[in-house]
XYZ file of C-alpha atoms in Angstrom:
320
model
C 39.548 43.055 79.335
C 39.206 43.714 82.881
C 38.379 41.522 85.321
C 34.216 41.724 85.460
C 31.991 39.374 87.952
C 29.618 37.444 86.011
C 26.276 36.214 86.385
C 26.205 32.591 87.230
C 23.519 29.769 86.841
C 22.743 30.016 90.683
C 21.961 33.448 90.796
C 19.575 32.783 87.482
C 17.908 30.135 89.494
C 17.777 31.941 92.600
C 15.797 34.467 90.347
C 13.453 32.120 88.649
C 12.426 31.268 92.723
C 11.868 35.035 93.124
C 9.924 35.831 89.912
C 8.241 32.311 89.750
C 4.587 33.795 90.760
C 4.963 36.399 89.149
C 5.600 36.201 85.869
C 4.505 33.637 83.155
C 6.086 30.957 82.431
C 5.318 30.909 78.087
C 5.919 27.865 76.073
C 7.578 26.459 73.117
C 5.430 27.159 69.744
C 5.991 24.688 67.322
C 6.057 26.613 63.231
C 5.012 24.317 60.253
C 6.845 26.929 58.312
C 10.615 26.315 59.644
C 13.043 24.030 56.846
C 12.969 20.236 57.647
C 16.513 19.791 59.096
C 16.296 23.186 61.176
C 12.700 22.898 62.822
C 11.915 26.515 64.551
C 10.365 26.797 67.827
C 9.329 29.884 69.057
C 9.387 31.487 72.674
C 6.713 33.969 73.029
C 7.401 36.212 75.769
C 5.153 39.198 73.847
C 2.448 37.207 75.835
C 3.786 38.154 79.672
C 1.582 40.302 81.005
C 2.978 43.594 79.948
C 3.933 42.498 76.541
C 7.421 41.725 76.617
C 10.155 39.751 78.476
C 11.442 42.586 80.110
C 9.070 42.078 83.393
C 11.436 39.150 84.181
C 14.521 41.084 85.082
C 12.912 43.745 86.841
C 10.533 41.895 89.012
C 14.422 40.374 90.013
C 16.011 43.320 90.413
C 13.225 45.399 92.315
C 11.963 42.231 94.616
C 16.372 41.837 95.487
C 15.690 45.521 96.781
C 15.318 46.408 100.275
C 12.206 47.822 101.632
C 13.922 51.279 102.942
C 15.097 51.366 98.686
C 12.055 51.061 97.593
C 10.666 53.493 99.804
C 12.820 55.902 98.288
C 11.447 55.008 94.882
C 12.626 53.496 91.931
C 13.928 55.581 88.340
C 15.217 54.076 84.975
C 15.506 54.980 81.522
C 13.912 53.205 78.684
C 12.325 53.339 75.062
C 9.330 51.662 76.269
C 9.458 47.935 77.533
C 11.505 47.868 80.611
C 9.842 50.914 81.494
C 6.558 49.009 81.432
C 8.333 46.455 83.297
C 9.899 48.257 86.005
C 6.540 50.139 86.557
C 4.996 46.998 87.054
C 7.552 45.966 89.952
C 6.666 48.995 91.345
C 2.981 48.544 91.660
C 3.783 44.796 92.513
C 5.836 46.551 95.840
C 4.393 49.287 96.397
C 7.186 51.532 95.338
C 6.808 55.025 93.317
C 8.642 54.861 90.109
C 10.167 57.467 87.656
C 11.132 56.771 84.463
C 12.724 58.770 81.333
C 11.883 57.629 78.454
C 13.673 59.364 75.070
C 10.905 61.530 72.447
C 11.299 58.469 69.934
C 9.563 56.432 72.152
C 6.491 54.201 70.948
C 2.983 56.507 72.543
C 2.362 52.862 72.885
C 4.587 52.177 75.523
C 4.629 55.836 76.989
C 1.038 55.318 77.127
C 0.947 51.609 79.250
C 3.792 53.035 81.505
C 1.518 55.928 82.250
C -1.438 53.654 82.871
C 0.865 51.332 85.540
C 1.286 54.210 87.533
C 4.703 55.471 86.750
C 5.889 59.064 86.626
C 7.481 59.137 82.963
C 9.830 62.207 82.113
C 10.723 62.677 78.435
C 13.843 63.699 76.715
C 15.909 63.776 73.617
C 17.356 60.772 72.923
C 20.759 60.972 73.610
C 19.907 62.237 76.905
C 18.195 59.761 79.229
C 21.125 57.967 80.486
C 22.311 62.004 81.730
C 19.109 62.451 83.162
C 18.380 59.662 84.797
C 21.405 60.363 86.865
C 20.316 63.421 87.631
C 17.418 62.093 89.002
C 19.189 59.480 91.140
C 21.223 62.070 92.520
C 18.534 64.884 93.564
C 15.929 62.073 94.937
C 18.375 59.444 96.119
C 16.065 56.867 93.889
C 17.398 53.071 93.469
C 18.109 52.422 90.393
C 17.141 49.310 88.053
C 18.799 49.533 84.829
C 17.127 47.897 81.510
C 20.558 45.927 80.944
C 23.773 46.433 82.673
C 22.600 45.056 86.217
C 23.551 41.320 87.646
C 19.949 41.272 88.769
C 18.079 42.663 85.582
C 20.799 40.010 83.513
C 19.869 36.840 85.797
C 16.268 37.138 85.790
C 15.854 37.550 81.555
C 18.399 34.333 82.112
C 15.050 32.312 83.443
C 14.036 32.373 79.793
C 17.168 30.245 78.971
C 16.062 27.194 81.959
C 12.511 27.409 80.590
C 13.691 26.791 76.895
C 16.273 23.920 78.325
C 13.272 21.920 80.229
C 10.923 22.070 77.155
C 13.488 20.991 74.713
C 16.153 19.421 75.854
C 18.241 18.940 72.460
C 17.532 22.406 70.980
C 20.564 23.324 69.043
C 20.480 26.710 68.250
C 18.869 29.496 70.337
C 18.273 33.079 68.511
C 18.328 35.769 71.234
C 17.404 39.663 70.304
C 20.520 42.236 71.221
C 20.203 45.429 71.624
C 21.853 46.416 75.427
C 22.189 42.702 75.936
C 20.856 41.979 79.190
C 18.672 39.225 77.789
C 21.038 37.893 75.385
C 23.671 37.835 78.561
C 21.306 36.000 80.928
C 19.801 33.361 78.175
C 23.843 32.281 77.429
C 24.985 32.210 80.827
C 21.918 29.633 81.724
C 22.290 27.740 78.577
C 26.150 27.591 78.398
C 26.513 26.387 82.201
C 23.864 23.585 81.161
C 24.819 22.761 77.575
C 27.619 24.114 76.441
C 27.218 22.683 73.078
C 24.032 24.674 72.324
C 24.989 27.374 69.464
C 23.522 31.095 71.004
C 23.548 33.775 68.482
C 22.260 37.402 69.486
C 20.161 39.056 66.460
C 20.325 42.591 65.668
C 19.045 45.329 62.673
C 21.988 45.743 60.239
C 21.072 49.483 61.183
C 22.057 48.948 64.991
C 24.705 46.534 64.475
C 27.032 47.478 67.139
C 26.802 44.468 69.257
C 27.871 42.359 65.747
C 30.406 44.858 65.179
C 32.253 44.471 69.170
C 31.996 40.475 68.408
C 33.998 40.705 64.823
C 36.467 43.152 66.759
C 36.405 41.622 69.930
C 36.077 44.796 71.890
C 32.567 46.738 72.677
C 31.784 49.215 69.976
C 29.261 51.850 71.226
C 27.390 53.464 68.090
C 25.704 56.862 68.542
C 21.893 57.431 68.613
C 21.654 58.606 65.090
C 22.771 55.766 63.882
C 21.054 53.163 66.024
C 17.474 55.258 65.805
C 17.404 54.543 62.122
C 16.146 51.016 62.478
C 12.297 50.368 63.248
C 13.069 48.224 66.243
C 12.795 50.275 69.076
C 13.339 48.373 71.556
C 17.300 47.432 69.854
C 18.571 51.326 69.541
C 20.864 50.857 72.863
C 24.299 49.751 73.094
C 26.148 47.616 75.212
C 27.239 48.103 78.331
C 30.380 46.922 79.747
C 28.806 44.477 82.079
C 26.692 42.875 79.011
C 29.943 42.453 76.797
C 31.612 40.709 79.083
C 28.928 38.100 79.059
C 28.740 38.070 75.260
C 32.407 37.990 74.778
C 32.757 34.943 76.509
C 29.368 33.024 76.303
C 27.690 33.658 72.881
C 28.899 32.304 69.327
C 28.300 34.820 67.481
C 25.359 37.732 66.240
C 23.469 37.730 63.192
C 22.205 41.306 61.710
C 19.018 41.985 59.243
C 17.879 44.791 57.589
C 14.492 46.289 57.756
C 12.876 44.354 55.310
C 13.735 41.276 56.858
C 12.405 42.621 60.010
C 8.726 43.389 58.159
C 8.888 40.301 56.832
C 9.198 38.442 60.167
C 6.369 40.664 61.504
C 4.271 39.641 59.031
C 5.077 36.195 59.075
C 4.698 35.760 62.460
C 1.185 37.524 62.603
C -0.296 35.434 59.933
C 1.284 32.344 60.366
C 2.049 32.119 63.923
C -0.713 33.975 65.008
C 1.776 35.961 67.253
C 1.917 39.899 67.257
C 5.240 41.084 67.594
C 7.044 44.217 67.736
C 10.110 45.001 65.048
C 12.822 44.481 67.924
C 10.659 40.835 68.997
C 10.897 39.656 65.334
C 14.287 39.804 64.746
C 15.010 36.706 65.100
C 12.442 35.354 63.350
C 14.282 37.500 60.478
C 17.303 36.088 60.883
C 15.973 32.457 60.692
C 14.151 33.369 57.794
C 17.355 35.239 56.620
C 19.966 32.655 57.609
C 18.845 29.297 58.539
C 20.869 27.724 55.807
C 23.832 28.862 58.042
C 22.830 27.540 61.613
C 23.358 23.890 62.620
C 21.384 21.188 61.900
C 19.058 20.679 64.399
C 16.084 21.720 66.554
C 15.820 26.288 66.718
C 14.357 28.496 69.305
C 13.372 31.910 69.069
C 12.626 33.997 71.567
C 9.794 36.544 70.332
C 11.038 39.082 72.702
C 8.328 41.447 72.604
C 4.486 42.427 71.148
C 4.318 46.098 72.100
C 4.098 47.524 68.230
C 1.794 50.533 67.493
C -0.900 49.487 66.053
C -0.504 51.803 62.822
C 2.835 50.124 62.226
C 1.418 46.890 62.564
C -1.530 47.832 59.894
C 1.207 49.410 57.782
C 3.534 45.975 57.707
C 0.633 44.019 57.258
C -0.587 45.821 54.427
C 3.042 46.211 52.667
């Protein structure tokens, strides 16, 4: 593999100084409903204030901007969270924001990234990466990538330092993959401060690309018809070259699910939790549910990585 700079536990806390006032810091929930040996803990970041943990790295990446880049204004690509997110930093600086968002996407989310003030341009799937280029190269725009950025990486990292200072001798931590900028930053904060901590990414069996790069040891990129079969949104993209590195060398291993196991965990978390999340935000819960028998012995975080579900989905999985 070559040689790739990776994010480090300074820059991680130099981003939890950054975003500290502006974005919530969530705690642990304790679940009566985790086995005895494995108690689960969840992290619910579908309560930050757009819905999903994706404000962290953005607020990072956009306030490590200068002020002449953010005058030029600010384009990504996204299904629907980070675009919330990055329209958020935006607002927060004062800086016009663009973002293309693929056809699939959530009205949800295209909805809220409308409402935070950002110009949203749709496309076909397989084509926002293409035209977000295009857009960086006919506006000169900055921009903040949902994933494969050291900035975007080390500020979904502060998530890993919270979970550390509210329980110290968690054993396992269940992290959602999909382009693995969260999954990256939560590692590289836990592994430089406990090393022995198990951190597994969690992933649909129907977007299992990040599972399939660990068994081969070499990023596997699946294409958007595959990936868009699975209900979690938010867990259609791949990883990027800068994300693999991190998981090759700092996380233990990822877990898939299928769908069911994902409607499950929605449910399960709604009614006995009291937490709404989104498919791609209970997938972890799913793969507790699916494997805890496998995971060490020992205290379990999940991070509930997002909330943003339409609400007829929700109805429909709570009905099922």
């Amino acid at each position: 593999m070559a040689e790739i700079a990776l994010v480090t536990l300074d820059d991680i806390r130099t981003a939890a100084t950054r975003i500290a006032d502006q974005v919530l810091r969530t705690p642990l929930v304790a679940t009566s409903w985790g086995e005895a040996d494995r108690p689960l803990w969840l992290k619910p970041e579908n309560l930050q204030v757009i819905g999903a943990f994706k404000v962290r790295g953005a607020l990072n990446a956009v306030g490590a901007l200068t002020e002449q880049e953010r005058a030029r204004g600010i384009v990504t690509h996204s299904s629907g969270n980070h675009a919330q997110a990055v329209a958020l930093a935006g607002r927060e600086y004062a800086a016009p924001v663009t973002v293309v968002m693929p056809e699939t996407a959530p009205e949800v989310k295209v909805a809220a990234t409308r409402a935070l003030g950002a110009e949203v341009v749709m496309v076909p799937a397989a084509e926002r990466e293409s035209r977000t280029a295009e857009l960086v190269a006919e506006h000169d725009y900055a921009y903040v990538p949902p994933y494969e950025h050291p900035d975007v990486i080390a500020g979904q990292g502060t998530i890993g330092l919270e979970i550390l200072a509210d329980l110290p001798d968690v054993a396992t931590v269940l992290v959602p993959v999909g382009g693995g900028g969260l999954l990256s930053g939560v590692a590289t904060a836990i592994k430089a401060l406990r090393p022995n901590v198990t951190v597994l990414g969690c992933e649909p069996e129907l977007a299992g690309d990040a599972a399939e790069s660990m068994r081969l040891g070499e990023r596997r990129v699946w294409p958007v018809e595959q990936t868009y079969r699975t209900m979690a949104d938010s867990l259609r993209t791949g990883l990027g070259e800068l994300t693999w590195a991190h998981l090759h060398e700092r996380v233990d291993g990822v877990l898939t699910v299928t769908e069911d196991a994902i409607a499950e965990a929605v449910r399960v978390l709604a009614t006995r939790s009291r937490l709404v999340a989104e498919p791609g935000g209970a997938v972890t819960t799913a793969a507790y549910l699916s494997h805890a028998g496998d995971l060490p012995a020992g205290p379990v975080v999940a991070v509930v990585s997002g909330g943003n579900i339409e609400p007829d989905l929700l109805v429909k999985l709570l009905g099922s």
